Amino acid sequence: MEFIQHDWNWAWATLAAVSGTLLLVTSLRGGGRGVSPAQATQLINREDAVVVDVRESGEYAAGHIPDARHIPLGDLAKRAGELEKFKDKPVILNCQSGARSASACSVLSKAGFSRVHNLEGGIAAWEQAGMPIRRKRK
């Protein structure tokens, strides 16, 4: 307790508690198994994984993983039927940073998808790893 009472230490203790809680909630919600860009590429090449981009239209148009299907997170529950034929295949969900796609993993897991994966770090990590990006032409 002496540590928490000193100056700004209470702020650090609060930050640690909030961070731990968020990690616990994400893992309990079934955020899907995280995969790196390299692991995602292996799933795509070896197991014909399906990539679903859950960002908004403008974000998707600005740059997305080649052949990624676009279903914004807000529409995913009602459009999950479009992915029905992929229920037993690996499905990789991505967003900008990995947060929205963690929620998307939960939505698809609840809908009976058995192999959902969250792209760790999202499209930002994909680009940083030097992976290809496709941009919509106007």
PDB file of C-alpha atoms in Angstrom:
ATOM      1  CA  MET A   1       0.000   0.000   0.000  1.00  0.00           C
ATOM      2  CA  GLU A   2       2.918   2.363   0.639  1.00  0.00           C
ATOM      3  CA  PHE A   3       3.809   2.172  -3.081  1.00  0.00           C
ATOM      4  CA  ILE A   4       0.330   3.344  -4.143  1.00  0.00           C
ATOM      5  CA  GLN A   5       0.317   6.273  -1.726  1.00  0.00           C
ATOM      6  CA  HIS A   6       3.445   7.904  -3.190  1.00  0.00           C
ATOM      7  CA  ASP A   7       2.944  10.676  -5.750  1.00  0.00           C
ATOM      8  CA  TRP A   8       1.910   9.280  -9.150  1.00  0.00           C
ATOM      9  CA  ASN A   9       2.178   5.639  -8.184  1.00  0.00           C
ATOM     10  CA  TRP A  10      -1.599   5.412  -7.784  1.00  0.00           C
ATOM     11  CA  ALA A  11      -1.963   6.319 -11.475  1.00  0.00           C
ATOM     12  CA  TRP A  12       0.396   3.503 -12.489  1.00  0.00           C
ATOM     13  CA  ALA A  13      -1.433   1.040 -10.248  1.00  0.00           C
ATOM     14  CA  THR A  14      -4.768   2.077 -11.791  1.00  0.00           C
ATOM     15  CA  LEU A  15      -3.352   1.763 -15.300  1.00  0.00           C
ATOM     16  CA  ALA A  16      -2.057  -1.733 -14.533  1.00  0.00           C
ATOM     17  CA  ALA A  17      -5.428  -2.804 -13.123  1.00  0.00           C
ATOM     18  CA  VAL A  18      -7.333  -1.454 -16.153  1.00  0.00           C
ATOM     19  CA  SER A  19      -4.901  -3.072 -18.607  1.00  0.00           C
ATOM     20  CA  GLY A  20      -5.161  -6.420 -16.854  1.00  0.00           C
ATOM     21  CA  THR A  21      -8.943  -6.228 -16.842  1.00  0.00           C
ATOM     22  CA  LEU A  22      -9.068  -5.454 -20.571  1.00  0.00           C
ATOM     23  CA  LEU A  23      -6.779  -8.398 -21.350  1.00  0.00           C
ATOM     24  CA  LEU A  24      -8.927 -10.706 -19.238  1.00  0.00           C
ATOM     25  CA  VAL A  25     -12.179  -9.517 -20.844  1.00  0.00           C
ATOM     26  CA  THR A  26     -10.757  -9.937 -24.359  1.00  0.00           C
ATOM     27  CA  SER A  27      -9.590 -13.470 -23.649  1.00  0.00           C
ATOM     28  CA  LEU A  28     -12.904 -14.454 -22.034  1.00  0.00           C
ATOM     29  CA  ARG A  29     -14.927 -13.029 -24.931  1.00  0.00           C
ATOM     30  CA  GLY A  30     -13.334 -15.522 -27.297  1.00  0.00           C
ATOM     31  CA  GLY A  31     -11.415 -12.958 -29.310  1.00  0.00           C
ATOM     32  CA  GLY A  32     -10.062 -15.681 -31.555  1.00  0.00           C
ATOM     33  CA  ARG A  33      -6.559 -16.997 -31.773  1.00  0.00           C
ATOM     34  CA  GLY A  34      -4.115 -14.261 -32.643  1.00  0.00           C
ATOM     35  CA  VAL A  35      -1.917 -14.772 -35.687  1.00  0.00           C
ATOM     36  CA  SER A  36       0.998 -12.724 -36.953  1.00  0.00           C
ATOM     37  CA  PRO A  37       1.110 -11.529 -40.571  1.00  0.00           C
ATOM     38  CA  ALA A  38       3.539 -14.388 -41.359  1.00  0.00           C
ATOM     39  CA  GLN A  39       1.252 -16.973 -39.748  1.00  0.00           C
ATOM     40  CA  ALA A  40      -1.745 -15.496 -41.586  1.00  0.00           C
ATOM     41  CA  THR A  41       0.136 -15.834 -44.882  1.00  0.00           C
ATOM     42  CA  GLN A  42       0.835 -19.483 -44.112  1.00  0.00           C
ATOM     43  CA  LEU A  43      -2.853 -20.109 -43.368  1.00  0.00           C
ATOM     44  CA  ILE A  44      -3.826 -18.396 -46.618  1.00  0.00           C
ATOM     45  CA  ASN A  45      -1.287 -20.306 -48.722  1.00  0.00           C
ATOM     46  CA  ARG A  46      -1.463 -23.730 -47.067  1.00  0.00           C
ATOM     47  CA  GLU A  47      -5.073 -23.974 -45.911  1.00  0.00           C
ATOM     48  CA  ASP A  48      -6.860 -21.550 -48.225  1.00  0.00           C
ATOM     49  CA  ALA A  49      -7.883 -19.342 -45.300  1.00  0.00           C
ATOM     50  CA  VAL A  50     -10.509 -16.689 -45.912  1.00  0.00           C
ATOM     51  CA  VAL A  51      -9.651 -13.111 -44.937  1.00  0.00           C
ATOM     52  CA  VAL A  52     -12.458 -10.843 -43.753  1.00  0.00           C
ATOM     53  CA  ASP A  53     -11.780  -7.127 -43.323  1.00  0.00           C
ATOM     54  CA  VAL A  54     -14.178  -5.655 -40.744  1.00  0.00           C
ATOM     55  CA  ARG A  55     -13.209  -1.995 -41.170  1.00  0.00           C
ATOM     56  CA  GLU A  56     -15.462   0.685 -42.599  1.00  0.00           C
ATOM     57  CA  SER A  57     -15.690   1.214 -46.370  1.00  0.00           C
ATOM     58  CA  GLY A  58     -13.300   4.168 -46.510  1.00  0.00           C
ATOM     59  CA  GLU A  59     -10.651   2.310 -44.548  1.00  0.00           C
ATOM     60  CA  TYR A  60     -11.028  -0.760 -46.763  1.00  0.00           C
ATOM     61  CA  ALA A  61     -10.746   1.319 -49.941  1.00  0.00           C
ATOM     62  CA  ALA A  62      -7.567   2.980 -48.647  1.00  0.00           C
ATOM     63  CA  GLY A  63      -5.807  -0.390 -48.604  1.00  0.00           C
ATOM     64  CA  HIS A  64      -6.664  -3.998 -47.810  1.00  0.00           C
ATOM     65  CA  ILE A  65      -5.246  -7.502 -47.962  1.00  0.00           C
ATOM     66  CA  PRO A  66      -5.601  -8.896 -51.496  1.00  0.00           C
ATOM     67  CA  ASP A  67      -8.767 -10.998 -51.933  1.00  0.00           C
ATOM     68  CA  ALA A  68     -10.091  -9.967 -48.505  1.00  0.00           C
ATOM     69  CA  ARG A  69     -13.851  -9.959 -48.198  1.00  0.00           C
ATOM     70  CA  HIS A  70     -15.250  -6.722 -46.826  1.00  0.00           C
ATOM     71  CA  ILE A  71     -17.906  -6.958 -44.118  1.00  0.00           C
ATOM     72  CA  PRO A  72     -17.880  -4.042 -41.641  1.00  0.00           C
ATOM     73  CA  LEU A  73     -18.033  -5.131 -37.994  1.00  0.00           C
ATOM     74  CA  GLY A  74     -21.457  -3.514 -37.537  1.00  0.00           C
ATOM     75  CA  ASP A  75     -22.877  -5.735 -40.308  1.00  0.00           C
ATOM     76  CA  LEU A  76     -21.061  -8.954 -39.462  1.00  0.00           C
ATOM     77  CA  ALA A  77     -23.734 -10.635 -37.317  1.00  0.00           C
ATOM     78  CA  LYS A  78     -26.447 -10.187 -39.946  1.00  0.00           C
ATOM     79  CA  ARG A  79     -24.113 -11.023 -42.872  1.00  0.00           C
ATOM     80  CA  ALA A  80     -22.396 -14.045 -41.276  1.00  0.00           C
ATOM     81  CA  GLY A  81     -24.462 -16.261 -43.592  1.00  0.00           C
ATOM     82  CA  GLU A  82     -22.312 -15.028 -46.488  1.00  0.00           C
ATOM     83  CA  LEU A  83     -19.433 -16.882 -44.853  1.00  0.00           C
ATOM     84  CA  GLU A  84     -21.397 -20.042 -44.004  1.00  0.00           C
ATOM     85  CA  LYS A  85     -19.495 -22.227 -46.471  1.00  0.00           C
ATOM     86  CA  PHE A  86     -16.253 -21.347 -44.647  1.00  0.00           C
ATOM     87  CA  LYS A  87     -17.409 -22.467 -41.174  1.00  0.00           C
ATOM     88  CA  ASP A  88     -14.806 -25.215 -40.935  1.00  0.00           C
ATOM     89  CA  LYS A  89     -11.987 -23.368 -42.746  1.00  0.00           C
ATOM     90  CA  PRO A  90      -9.596 -20.894 -41.190  1.00  0.00           C
ATOM     91  CA  VAL A  91     -11.107 -17.398 -41.179  1.00  0.00           C
ATOM     92  CA  ILE A  92      -8.713 -14.522 -40.535  1.00  0.00           C
ATOM     93  CA  LEU A  93     -10.346 -11.310 -39.378  1.00  0.00           C
ATOM     94  CA  ASN A  94      -8.576  -7.995 -39.629  1.00  0.00           C
ATOM     95  CA  CYS A  95      -9.154  -4.336 -38.888  1.00  0.00           C
ATOM     96  CA  GLN A  96      -6.769  -1.420 -38.467  1.00  0.00           C
ATOM     97  CA  SER A  97      -5.113  -2.508 -35.215  1.00  0.00           C
ATOM     98  CA  GLY A  98      -6.668  -5.817 -34.141  1.00  0.00           C
ATOM     99  CA  ALA A  99      -9.256  -4.525 -31.654  1.00  0.00           C
ATOM    100  CA  ARG A 100     -12.375  -4.586 -33.849  1.00  0.00           C
ATOM    101  CA  SER A 101     -11.344  -7.871 -35.397  1.00  0.00           C
ATOM    102  CA  ALA A 102     -11.119  -9.406 -31.893  1.00  0.00           C
ATOM    103  CA  SER A 103     -14.801  -8.528 -31.473  1.00  0.00           C
ATOM    104  CA  ALA A 104     -15.483  -9.954 -34.934  1.00  0.00           C
ATOM    105  CA  CYS A 105     -13.841 -13.240 -33.893  1.00  0.00           C
ATOM    106  CA  SER A 106     -16.265 -13.426 -31.008  1.00  0.00           C
ATOM    107  CA  VAL A 107     -19.244 -12.829 -33.325  1.00  0.00           C
ATOM    108  CA  LEU A 108     -18.196 -15.613 -35.697  1.00  0.00           C
ATOM    109  CA  SER A 109     -17.300 -18.018 -32.885  1.00  0.00           C
ATOM    110  CA  LYS A 110     -20.794 -17.586 -31.457  1.00  0.00           C
ATOM    111  CA  ALA A 111     -22.182 -18.235 -34.953  1.00  0.00           C
ATOM    112  CA  GLY A 112     -20.448 -21.636 -34.999  1.00  0.00           C
ATOM    113  CA  PHE A 113     -17.241 -20.891 -36.885  1.00  0.00           C
ATOM    114  CA  SER A 114     -14.616 -23.274 -35.568  1.00  0.00           C
ATOM    115  CA  ARG A 115     -11.345 -21.724 -36.775  1.00  0.00           C
ATOM    116  CA  VAL A 116     -11.387 -17.954 -36.347  1.00  0.00           C
ATOM    117  CA  HIS A 117      -8.138 -16.007 -36.100  1.00  0.00           C
ATOM    118  CA  ASN A 118      -7.431 -12.376 -35.292  1.00  0.00           C
ATOM    119  CA  LEU A 119      -4.659 -10.696 -37.282  1.00  0.00           C
ATOM    120  CA  GLU A 120      -2.436  -9.325 -34.516  1.00  0.00           C
ATOM    121  CA  GLY A 121      -1.767  -5.637 -35.061  1.00  0.00           C
ATOM    122  CA  GLY A 122      -4.278  -5.507 -37.923  1.00  0.00           C
ATOM    123  CA  ILE A 123      -3.588  -4.062 -41.348  1.00  0.00           C
ATOM    124  CA  ALA A 124      -0.967  -1.770 -39.807  1.00  0.00           C
ATOM    125  CA  ALA A 125       1.148  -4.798 -38.791  1.00  0.00           C
ATOM    126  CA  TRP A 126       0.473  -6.418 -42.185  1.00  0.00           C
ATOM    127  CA  GLU A 127       1.864  -3.360 -43.997  1.00  0.00           C
ATOM    128  CA  GLN A 128       4.766  -3.018 -41.580  1.00  0.00           C
ATOM    129  CA  ALA A 129       5.699  -6.648 -42.322  1.00  0.00           C
ATOM    130  CA  GLY A 130       5.971  -5.723 -46.009  1.00  0.00           C
ATOM    131  CA  MET A 131       2.957  -7.798 -47.049  1.00  0.00           C
ATOM    132  CA  PRO A 132       1.015  -6.806 -50.183  1.00  0.00           C
ATOM    133  CA  ILE A 133      -1.810  -4.279 -50.030  1.00  0.00           C
ATOM    134  CA  ARG A 134      -4.467  -3.684 -52.650  1.00  0.00           C
ATOM    135  CA  ARG A 135      -6.054  -0.262 -53.010  1.00  0.00           C
ATOM    136  CA  LYS A 136      -9.378   0.449 -54.675  1.00  0.00           C
ATOM    137  CA  ARG A 137      -9.040   2.572 -57.759  1.00  0.00           C
ATOM    138  CA  LYS A 138     -11.412   5.441 -58.170  1.00  0.00           C
TER     139      LYS A 138
END
